[in-house]
Coordinates of C-alpha atoms in Angstrom, one line a residue:
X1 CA 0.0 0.0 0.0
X2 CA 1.6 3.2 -1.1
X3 CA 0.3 6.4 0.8
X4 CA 0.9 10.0 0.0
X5 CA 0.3 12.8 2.6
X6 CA 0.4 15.7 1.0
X7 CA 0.8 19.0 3.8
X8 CA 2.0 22.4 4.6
X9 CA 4.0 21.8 7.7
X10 CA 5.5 18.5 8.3
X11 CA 7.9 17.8 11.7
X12 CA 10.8 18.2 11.9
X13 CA 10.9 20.3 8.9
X14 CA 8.5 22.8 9.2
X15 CA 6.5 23.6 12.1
X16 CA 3.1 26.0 13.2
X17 CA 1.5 23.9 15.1
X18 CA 0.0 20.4 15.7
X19 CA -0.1 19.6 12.1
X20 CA 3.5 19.6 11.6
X21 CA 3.3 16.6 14.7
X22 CA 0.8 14.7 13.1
X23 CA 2.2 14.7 9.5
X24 CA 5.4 14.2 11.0
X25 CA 4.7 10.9 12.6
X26 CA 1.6 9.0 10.7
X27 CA 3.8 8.1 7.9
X28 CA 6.4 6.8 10.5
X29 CA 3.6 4.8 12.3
X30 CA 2.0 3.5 9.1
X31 CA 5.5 2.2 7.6
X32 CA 5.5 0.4 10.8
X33 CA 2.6 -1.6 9.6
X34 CA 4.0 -2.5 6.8
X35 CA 2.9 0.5 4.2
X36 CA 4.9 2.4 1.5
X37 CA 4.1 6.2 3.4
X38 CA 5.6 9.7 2.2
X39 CA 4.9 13.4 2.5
X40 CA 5.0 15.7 0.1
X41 CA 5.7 19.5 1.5
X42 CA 6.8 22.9 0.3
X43 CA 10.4 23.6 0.3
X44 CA 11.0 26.3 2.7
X45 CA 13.9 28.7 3.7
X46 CA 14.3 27.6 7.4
X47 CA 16.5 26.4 9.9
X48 CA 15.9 22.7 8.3
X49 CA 16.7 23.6 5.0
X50 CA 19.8 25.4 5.6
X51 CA 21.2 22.6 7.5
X52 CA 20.6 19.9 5.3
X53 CA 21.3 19.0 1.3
X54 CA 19.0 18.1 -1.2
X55 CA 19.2 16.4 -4.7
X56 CA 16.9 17.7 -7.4
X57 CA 14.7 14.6 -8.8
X58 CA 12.4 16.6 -11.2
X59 CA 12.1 20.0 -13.1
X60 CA 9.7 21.7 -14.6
X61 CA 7.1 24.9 -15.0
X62 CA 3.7 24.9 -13.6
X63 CA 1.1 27.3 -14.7
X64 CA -0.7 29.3 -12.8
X65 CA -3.3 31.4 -15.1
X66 CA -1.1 33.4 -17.5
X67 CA 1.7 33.0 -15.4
X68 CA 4.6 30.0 -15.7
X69 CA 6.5 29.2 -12.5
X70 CA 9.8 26.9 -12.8
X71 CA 9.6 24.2 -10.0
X72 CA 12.0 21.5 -8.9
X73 CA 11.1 18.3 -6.5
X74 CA 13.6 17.9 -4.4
X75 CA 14.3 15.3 -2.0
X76 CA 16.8 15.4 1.4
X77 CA 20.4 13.3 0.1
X78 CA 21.1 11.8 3.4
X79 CA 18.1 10.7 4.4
X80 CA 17.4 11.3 8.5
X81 CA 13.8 11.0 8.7
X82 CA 11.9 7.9 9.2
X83 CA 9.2 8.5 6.2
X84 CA 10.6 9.5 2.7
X85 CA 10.2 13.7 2.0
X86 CA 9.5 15.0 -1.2
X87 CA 9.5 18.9 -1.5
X88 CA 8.2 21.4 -3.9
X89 CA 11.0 24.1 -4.6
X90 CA 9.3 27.0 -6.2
X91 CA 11.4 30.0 -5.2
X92 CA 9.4 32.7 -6.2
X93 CA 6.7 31.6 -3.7
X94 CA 7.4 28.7 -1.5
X95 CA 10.7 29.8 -0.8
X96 CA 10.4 32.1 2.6
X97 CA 11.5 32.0 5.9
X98 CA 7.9 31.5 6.7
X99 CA 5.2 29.1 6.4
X100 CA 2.1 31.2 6.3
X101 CA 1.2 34.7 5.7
X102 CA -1.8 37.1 4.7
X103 CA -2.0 36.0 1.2
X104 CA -0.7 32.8 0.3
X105 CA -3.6 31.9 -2.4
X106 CA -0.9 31.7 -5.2
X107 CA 1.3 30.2 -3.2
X108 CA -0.7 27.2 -2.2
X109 CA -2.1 26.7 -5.5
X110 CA 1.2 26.9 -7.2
X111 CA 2.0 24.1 -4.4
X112 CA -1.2 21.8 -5.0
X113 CA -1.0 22.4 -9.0
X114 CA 3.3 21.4 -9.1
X115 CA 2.5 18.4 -6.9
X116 CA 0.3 16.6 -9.4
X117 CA 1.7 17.6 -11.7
X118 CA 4.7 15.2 -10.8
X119 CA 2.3 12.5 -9.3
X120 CA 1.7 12.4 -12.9
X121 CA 4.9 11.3 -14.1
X122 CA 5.0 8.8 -11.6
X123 CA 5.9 5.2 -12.9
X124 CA 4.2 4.2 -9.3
X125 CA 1.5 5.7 -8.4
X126 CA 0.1 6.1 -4.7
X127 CA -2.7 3.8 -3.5
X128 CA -4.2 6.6 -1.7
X129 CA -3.7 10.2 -1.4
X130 CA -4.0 11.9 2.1
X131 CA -4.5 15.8 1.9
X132 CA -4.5 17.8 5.3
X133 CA -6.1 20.9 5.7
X134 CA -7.5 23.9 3.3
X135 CA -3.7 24.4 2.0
X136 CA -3.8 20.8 0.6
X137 CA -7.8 21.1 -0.3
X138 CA -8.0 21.2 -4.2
X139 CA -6.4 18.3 -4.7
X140 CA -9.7 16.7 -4.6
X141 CA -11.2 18.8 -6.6
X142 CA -8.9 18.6 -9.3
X143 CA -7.9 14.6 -8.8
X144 CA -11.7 14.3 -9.7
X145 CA -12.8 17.3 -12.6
X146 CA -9.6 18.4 -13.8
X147 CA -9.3 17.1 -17.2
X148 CA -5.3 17.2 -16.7
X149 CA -5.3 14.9 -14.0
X150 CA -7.9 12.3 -15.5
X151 CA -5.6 9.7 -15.2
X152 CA -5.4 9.9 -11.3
X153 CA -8.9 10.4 -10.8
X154 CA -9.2 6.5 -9.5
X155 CA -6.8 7.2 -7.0
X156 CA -8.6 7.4 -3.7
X157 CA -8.0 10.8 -2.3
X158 CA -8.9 11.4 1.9
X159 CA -9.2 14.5 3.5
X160 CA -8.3 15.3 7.1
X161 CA -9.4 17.9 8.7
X162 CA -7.1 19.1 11.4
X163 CA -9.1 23.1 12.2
X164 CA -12.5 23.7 10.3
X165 CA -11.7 27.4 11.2
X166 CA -9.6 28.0 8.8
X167 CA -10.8 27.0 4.9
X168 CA -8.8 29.0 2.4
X169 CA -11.2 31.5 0.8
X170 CA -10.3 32.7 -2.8
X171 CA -12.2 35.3 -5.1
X172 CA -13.5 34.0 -8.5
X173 CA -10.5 35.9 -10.1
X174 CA -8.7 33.1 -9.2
X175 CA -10.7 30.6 -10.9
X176 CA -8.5 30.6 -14.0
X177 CA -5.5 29.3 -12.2
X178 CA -7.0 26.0 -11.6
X179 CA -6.2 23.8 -14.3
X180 CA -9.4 23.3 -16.7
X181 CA -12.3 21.7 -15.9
X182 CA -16.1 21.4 -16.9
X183 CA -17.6 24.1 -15.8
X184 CA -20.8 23.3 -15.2
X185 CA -19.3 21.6 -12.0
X186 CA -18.4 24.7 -10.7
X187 CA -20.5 24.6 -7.8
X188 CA -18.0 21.7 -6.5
X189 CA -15.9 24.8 -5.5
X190 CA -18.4 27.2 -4.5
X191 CA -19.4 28.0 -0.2
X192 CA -21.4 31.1 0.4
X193 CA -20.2 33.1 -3.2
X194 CA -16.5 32.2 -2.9
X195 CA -14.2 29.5 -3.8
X196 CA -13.9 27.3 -0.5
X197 CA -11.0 24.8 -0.7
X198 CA -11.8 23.1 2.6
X199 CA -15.7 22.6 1.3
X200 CA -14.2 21.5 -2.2
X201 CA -12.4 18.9 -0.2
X202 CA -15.2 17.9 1.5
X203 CA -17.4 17.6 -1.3
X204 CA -14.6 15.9 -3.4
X205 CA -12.9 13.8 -1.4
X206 CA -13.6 10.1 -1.1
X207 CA -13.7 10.5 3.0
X208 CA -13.4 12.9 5.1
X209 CA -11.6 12.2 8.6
X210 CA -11.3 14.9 11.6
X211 CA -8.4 14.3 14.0
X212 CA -10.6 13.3 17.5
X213 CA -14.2 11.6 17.4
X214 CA -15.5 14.5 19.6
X215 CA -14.6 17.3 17.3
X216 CA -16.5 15.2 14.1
X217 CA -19.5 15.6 15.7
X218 CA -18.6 19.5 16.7
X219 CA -18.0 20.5 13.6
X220 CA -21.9 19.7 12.5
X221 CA -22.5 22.1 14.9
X222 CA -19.7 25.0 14.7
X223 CA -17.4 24.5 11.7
X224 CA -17.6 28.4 10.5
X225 CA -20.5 28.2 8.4
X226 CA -19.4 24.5 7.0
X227 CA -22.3 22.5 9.2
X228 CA -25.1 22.1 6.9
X229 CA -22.2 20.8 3.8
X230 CA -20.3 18.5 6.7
X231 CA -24.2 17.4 7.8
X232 CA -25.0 16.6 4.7
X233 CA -21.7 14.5 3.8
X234 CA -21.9 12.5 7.0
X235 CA -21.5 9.2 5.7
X236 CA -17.8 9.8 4.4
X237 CA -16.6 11.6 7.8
X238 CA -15.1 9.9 10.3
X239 CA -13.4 11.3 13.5
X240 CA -9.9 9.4 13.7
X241 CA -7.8 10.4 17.3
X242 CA -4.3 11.8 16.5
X243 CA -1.3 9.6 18.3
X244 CA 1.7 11.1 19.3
X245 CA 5.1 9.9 18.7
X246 CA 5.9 7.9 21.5
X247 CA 10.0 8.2 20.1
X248 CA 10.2 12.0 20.5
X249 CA 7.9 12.3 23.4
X250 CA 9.5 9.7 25.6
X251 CA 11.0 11.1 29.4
X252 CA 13.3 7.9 29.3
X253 CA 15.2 9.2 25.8
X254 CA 14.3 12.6 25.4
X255 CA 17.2 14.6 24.3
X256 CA 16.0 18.0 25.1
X257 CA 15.2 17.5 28.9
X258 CA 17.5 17.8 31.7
X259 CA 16.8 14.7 33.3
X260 CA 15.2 11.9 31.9
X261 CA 13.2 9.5 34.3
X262 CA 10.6 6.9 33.6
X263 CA 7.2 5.8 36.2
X264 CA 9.4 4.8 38.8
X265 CA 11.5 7.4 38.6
X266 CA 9.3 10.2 37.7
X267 CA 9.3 12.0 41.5
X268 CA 13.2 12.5 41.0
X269 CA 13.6 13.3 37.1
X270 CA 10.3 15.9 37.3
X271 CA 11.7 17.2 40.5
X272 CA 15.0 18.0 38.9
X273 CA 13.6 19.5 35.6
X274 CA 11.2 22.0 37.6
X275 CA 14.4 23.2 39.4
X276 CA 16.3 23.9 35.8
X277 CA 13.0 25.8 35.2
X278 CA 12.2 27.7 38.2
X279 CA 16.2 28.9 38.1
X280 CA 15.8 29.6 34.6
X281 CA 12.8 31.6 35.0
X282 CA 13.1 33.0 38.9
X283 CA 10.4 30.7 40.1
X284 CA 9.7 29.3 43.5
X285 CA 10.5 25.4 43.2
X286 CA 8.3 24.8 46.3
X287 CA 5.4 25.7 44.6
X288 CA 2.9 24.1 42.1
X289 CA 4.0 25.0 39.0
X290 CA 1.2 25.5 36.4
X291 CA 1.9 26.2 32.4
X292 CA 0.4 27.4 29.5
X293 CA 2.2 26.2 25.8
X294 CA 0.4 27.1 22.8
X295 CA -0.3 30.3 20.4
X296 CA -2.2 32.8 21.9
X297 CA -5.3 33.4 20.0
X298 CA -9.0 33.3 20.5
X299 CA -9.4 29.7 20.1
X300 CA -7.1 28.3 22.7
X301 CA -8.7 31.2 24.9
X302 CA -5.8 33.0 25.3
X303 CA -7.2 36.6 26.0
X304 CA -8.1 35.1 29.1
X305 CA -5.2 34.4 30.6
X306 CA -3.8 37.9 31.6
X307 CA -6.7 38.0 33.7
X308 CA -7.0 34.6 34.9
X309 CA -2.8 34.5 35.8
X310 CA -3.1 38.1 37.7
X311 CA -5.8 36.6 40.0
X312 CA -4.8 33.1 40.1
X313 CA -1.5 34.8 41.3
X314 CA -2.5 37.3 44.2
X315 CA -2.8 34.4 46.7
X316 CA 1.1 33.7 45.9
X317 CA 1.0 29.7 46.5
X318 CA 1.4 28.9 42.6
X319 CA 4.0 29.3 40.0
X320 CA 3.1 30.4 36.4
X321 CA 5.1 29.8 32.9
X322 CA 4.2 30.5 29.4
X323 CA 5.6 29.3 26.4
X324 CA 3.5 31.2 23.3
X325 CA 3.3 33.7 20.9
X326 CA 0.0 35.5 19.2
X327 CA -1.9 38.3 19.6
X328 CA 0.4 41.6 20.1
X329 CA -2.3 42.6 23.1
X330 CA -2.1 39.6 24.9
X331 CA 1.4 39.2 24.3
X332 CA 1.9 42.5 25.9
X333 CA -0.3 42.0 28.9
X334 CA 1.4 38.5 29.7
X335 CA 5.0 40.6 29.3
X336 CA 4.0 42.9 31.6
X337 CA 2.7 40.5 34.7
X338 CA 6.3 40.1 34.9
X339 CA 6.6 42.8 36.5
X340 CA 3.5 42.5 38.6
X341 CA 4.4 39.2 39.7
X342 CA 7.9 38.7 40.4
X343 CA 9.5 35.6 41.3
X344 CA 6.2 33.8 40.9
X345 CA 5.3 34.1 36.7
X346 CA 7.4 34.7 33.6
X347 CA 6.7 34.2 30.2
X348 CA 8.6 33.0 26.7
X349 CA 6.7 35.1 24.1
X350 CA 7.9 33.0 21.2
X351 CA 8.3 29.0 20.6
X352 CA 11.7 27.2 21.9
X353 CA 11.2 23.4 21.0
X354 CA 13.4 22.3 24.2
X355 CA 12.3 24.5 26.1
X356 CA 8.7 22.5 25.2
X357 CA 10.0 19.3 26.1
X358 CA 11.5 20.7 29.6
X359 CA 8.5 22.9 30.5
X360 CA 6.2 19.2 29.7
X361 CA 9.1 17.5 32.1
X362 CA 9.3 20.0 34.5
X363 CA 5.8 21.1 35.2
X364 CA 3.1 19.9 37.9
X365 CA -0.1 20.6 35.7
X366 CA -0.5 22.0 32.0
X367 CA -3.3 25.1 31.1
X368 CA -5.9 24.3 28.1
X369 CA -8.5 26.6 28.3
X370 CA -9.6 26.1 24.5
X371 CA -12.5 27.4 22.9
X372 CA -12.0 25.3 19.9
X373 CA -9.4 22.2 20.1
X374 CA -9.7 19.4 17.4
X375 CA -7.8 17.4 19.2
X376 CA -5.3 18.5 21.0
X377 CA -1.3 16.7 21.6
X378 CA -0.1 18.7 24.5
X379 CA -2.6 17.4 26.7
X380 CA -1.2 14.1 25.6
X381 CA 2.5 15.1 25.9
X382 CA 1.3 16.2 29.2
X383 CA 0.3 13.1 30.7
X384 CA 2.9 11.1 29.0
X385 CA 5.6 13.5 31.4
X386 CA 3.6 13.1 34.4
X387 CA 2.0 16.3 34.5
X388 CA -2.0 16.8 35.4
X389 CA -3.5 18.6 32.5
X390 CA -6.1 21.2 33.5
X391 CA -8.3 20.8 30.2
X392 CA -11.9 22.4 28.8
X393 CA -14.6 19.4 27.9
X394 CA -14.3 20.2 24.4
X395 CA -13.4 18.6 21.0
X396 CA -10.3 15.6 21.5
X397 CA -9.8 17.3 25.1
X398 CA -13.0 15.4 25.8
X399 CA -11.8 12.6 24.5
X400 CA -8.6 11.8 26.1
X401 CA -9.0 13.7 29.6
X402 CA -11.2 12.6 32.5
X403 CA -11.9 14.2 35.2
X404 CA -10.6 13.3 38.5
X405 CA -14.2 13.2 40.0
X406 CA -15.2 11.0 37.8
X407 CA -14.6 6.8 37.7
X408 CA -11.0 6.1 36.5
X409 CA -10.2 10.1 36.2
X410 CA -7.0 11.6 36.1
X411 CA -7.1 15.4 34.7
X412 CA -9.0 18.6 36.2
X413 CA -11.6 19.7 33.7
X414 CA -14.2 22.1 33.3
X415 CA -17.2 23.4 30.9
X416 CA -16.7 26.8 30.2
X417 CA -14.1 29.4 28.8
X418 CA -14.5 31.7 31.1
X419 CA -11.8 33.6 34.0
X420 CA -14.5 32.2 36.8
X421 CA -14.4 29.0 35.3
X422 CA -10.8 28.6 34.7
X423 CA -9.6 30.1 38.2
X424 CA -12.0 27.8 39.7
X425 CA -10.3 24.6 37.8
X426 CA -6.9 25.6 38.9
X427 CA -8.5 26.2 42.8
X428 CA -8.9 22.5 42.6
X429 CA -5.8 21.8 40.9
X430 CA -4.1 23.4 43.8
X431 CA -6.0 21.1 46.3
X432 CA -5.1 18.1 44.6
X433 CA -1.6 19.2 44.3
X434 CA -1.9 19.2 48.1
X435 CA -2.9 15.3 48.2
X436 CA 0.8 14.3 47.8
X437 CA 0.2 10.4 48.1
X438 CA -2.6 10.6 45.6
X439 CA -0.9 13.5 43.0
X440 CA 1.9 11.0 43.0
X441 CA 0.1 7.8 42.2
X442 CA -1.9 9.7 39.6
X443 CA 1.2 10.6 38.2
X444 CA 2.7 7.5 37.6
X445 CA -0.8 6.3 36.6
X446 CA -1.1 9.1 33.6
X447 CA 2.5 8.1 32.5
X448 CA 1.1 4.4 31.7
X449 CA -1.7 6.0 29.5
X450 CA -1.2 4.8 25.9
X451 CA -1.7 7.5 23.3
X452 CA 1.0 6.8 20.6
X453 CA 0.5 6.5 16.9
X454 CA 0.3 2.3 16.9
X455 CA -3.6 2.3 17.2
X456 CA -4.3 5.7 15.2
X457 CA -2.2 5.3 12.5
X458 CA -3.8 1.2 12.1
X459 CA -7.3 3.2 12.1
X460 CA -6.1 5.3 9.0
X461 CA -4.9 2.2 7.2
X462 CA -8.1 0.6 7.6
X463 CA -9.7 2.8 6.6
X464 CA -8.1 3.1 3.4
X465 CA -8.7 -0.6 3.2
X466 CA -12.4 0.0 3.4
X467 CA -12.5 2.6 0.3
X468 CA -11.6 -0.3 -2.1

């Protein structure tokens, strides 16, 4: 079975967010069960690409409208990922030292057109093609009514759907860039007057997967206007739960912590990785320390937390770090508790990928506060360190964090996106924090918790099986 994920970000190349984590280790997982699986990414100007080399495997132009853009495929020439990498060079518009920006319509499309285009000189062709997200969702569209691409048009294409929120929107003056098609199936491409890649991708594909169970039956309430299309198409969506990659995210191994430490050891090694962070950061050590890791926008509830960390702070008997980057107002409100709140907050505005891994090692409980959360991996890198995450009941937090309260729990959780509601979850947190035979147990207990790729990425291969 040969699998092609085609994606914007892909770890450890190129990296936004939890898309990057998931393309970055499905194919790994999947190879495991005996599949051919490989990504196919743009070819960006970061840290990745300046520190490896790359052999050029294909040239040629690809069109978009009037314009001709020369491309190359490129592939890494000594191999250290686990998945083969195949990356579209276009310099005029891939090549940045970012991934996204206001207006990458062109870019994407130059992307989506260039990578059929050398699908179709493939002596092999894929099995199945696996698109992820609105920067991937035209494929599709085009596998199916593009005249170009007839002769891929059996080729099974799935779309997964990793945030709803964001689709792609395009005016109709960018209609001529896709490569021609009967138009009387223009409506394939059409949501509310625009050209809607995400819908396209629904409509198109030949399933649709989301990346928790919870968050599939969300989105036919709340999916920015795409309910009624993702209500109607029901019967090819599926909600799949995203692993993690039990390799990176392993305390025994991991490179970027100070100490590593398994269940047994986990009272030493987290003990030892708070102190590197409360030096680091001016922290008191004796204190629980609660963090925040994420980008700080609306969805993850981030407005909130200026608020929410002021009062949570006045009492003094808590520690507070933040790893994130956002909104330029809530960024300068978190800056400026530093001063507020000396020797008991501080905050990274920015992302530090070891300082991730040591703030997961070193911390007593992880903040989630989302309004929106597909699925959500930090929770799960949470637990898989030991630390308690503090979670909203919403999309694939629902599905992987259970209260303590409740039988078998092992997380603090609550309802509602709101400071009351939030304050009041870390009020317990702190009370269970004070239960140190049972916040210890429970931390070797979370640490046992299975949430790596094995069973998710057998779930994807089946249902590829179950297309044919």
């Amino acid at each position: 079975m040969r699998i092609i994920h085609i994606s914007a970000e892909c770890y450890p190349v190129a990296k936004i967010g939890g898309l990057a984590d998931v393309v970055g280790a499905l194919p790994k997982y999947q190879n495991k069960l005996g599949a051919e699986s490989a990504v196919i990414m743009p070819f960006y100007d970061n840290k990745f690409t300046k520190e490896n080399t790359f052999e050029a495997i294909y040239d040629a132009n690809v069109k978009l409208g009037e314009q001709q853009y020369p491309f190359t495929v490129l592939i890494l020439k000594d191999d250290t990922l686990d998945f083969p990498v195949y990356f579209i060079h276009i310099e005029s518009l891939l090549y940045k030292d970012y991934v996204y920006s206001e207006d990458d319509t062109d870019r994407f499309l130059a992307f989506q057109i260039a990578a059929m285009d050398w699908l179709l000189t493939l002596d092999k062709k894929p099995d199945f093609i696996n698109c992820h997200d609105h920067h991937t969702g035209l494929i599709p569209f085009m596998a199916q009514e593009s005249y170009k691409y007839e002769s891929l048009n059996k080729i099974p294409v799935v779309t997964t759907i990793h945030n709803a929120q964001y689709q792609g929107w395009m005016s109709y003056e960018h209609l001529n860039k896709i490569p021609e098609f009967n138009l009387d199936h223009i409506g394939l491409l059409d949501w509310n007057g625009t050209i809607n890649p995400l819908a396209a991708a629904i409509k198109c594909a030949w399933r649709v997967t989301t990346v928790s169970p919870s968050y599939m039956e969300e989105l036919m309430q709340n999916a920015n206007g795409l309910e009624a299309l993702l209500s109607a198409e029901r019967q090819k969506a599926i909600g799949i739960l995203n692993g993690i990659d039990a390799d990176v995210w392993n305390p025994e191994t991991d490179q970027f912590t100070e100490k590593n430490y398994k269940v047994s050891s986990v009272v030493s090694g987290k003990k030892s990785n708070k102190s590197w962070l409360c030096k680091e950061f001016n922290l008191d050590e004796s204190k629980p320390l609660f963090s925040f890791i994420g980008r700080l926008v609306g969805e993850k509830g981030a407005e909130l937390l200026p608020g929410v960390f002021y009062k949570a702070l006045q009492s003094k008997d808590i520690s507070i770090l933040l790893l994130g980057s956002g909104m330029p107002q809530t960024e300068a409100e978190l800056l400026s508790l530093k001063n507020v709140h000396v020797g008991n907050y501080d905050c990274f505005i920015g992302y530090d990928e070891r300082l991730s891994h040591i703030i997961y090692a070193g911390s007593d409980f992880l903040l989630m506060p989302s309004r929106v959360e597909p699925c959500g991996l930090n929770q799960m890198y949470a637990l898989r360190y030991g630390t308690v995450p503090v979670v909203r009941r919403i999309g694939g937090l629902k599905d992987t964090v259970v209260d303590i309260n409740d039988q078998d729990g092992y997380g603090i959780c609550h309802d509602e996106v709101s400071e009351t509601s939030i304050l009041e979850a870390i009020d317990r947190a702190k009370e269970f924090y004070k239960q140190e035979t049972e916040f210890k147990s429970n931390r070797k207990a979370i640490m046992r918790i299975d949430n790596s790729w094995e069973v998710s990425a057998k779930a994807y291969i089946n249902l590829y099986n179950s297309i044919t």
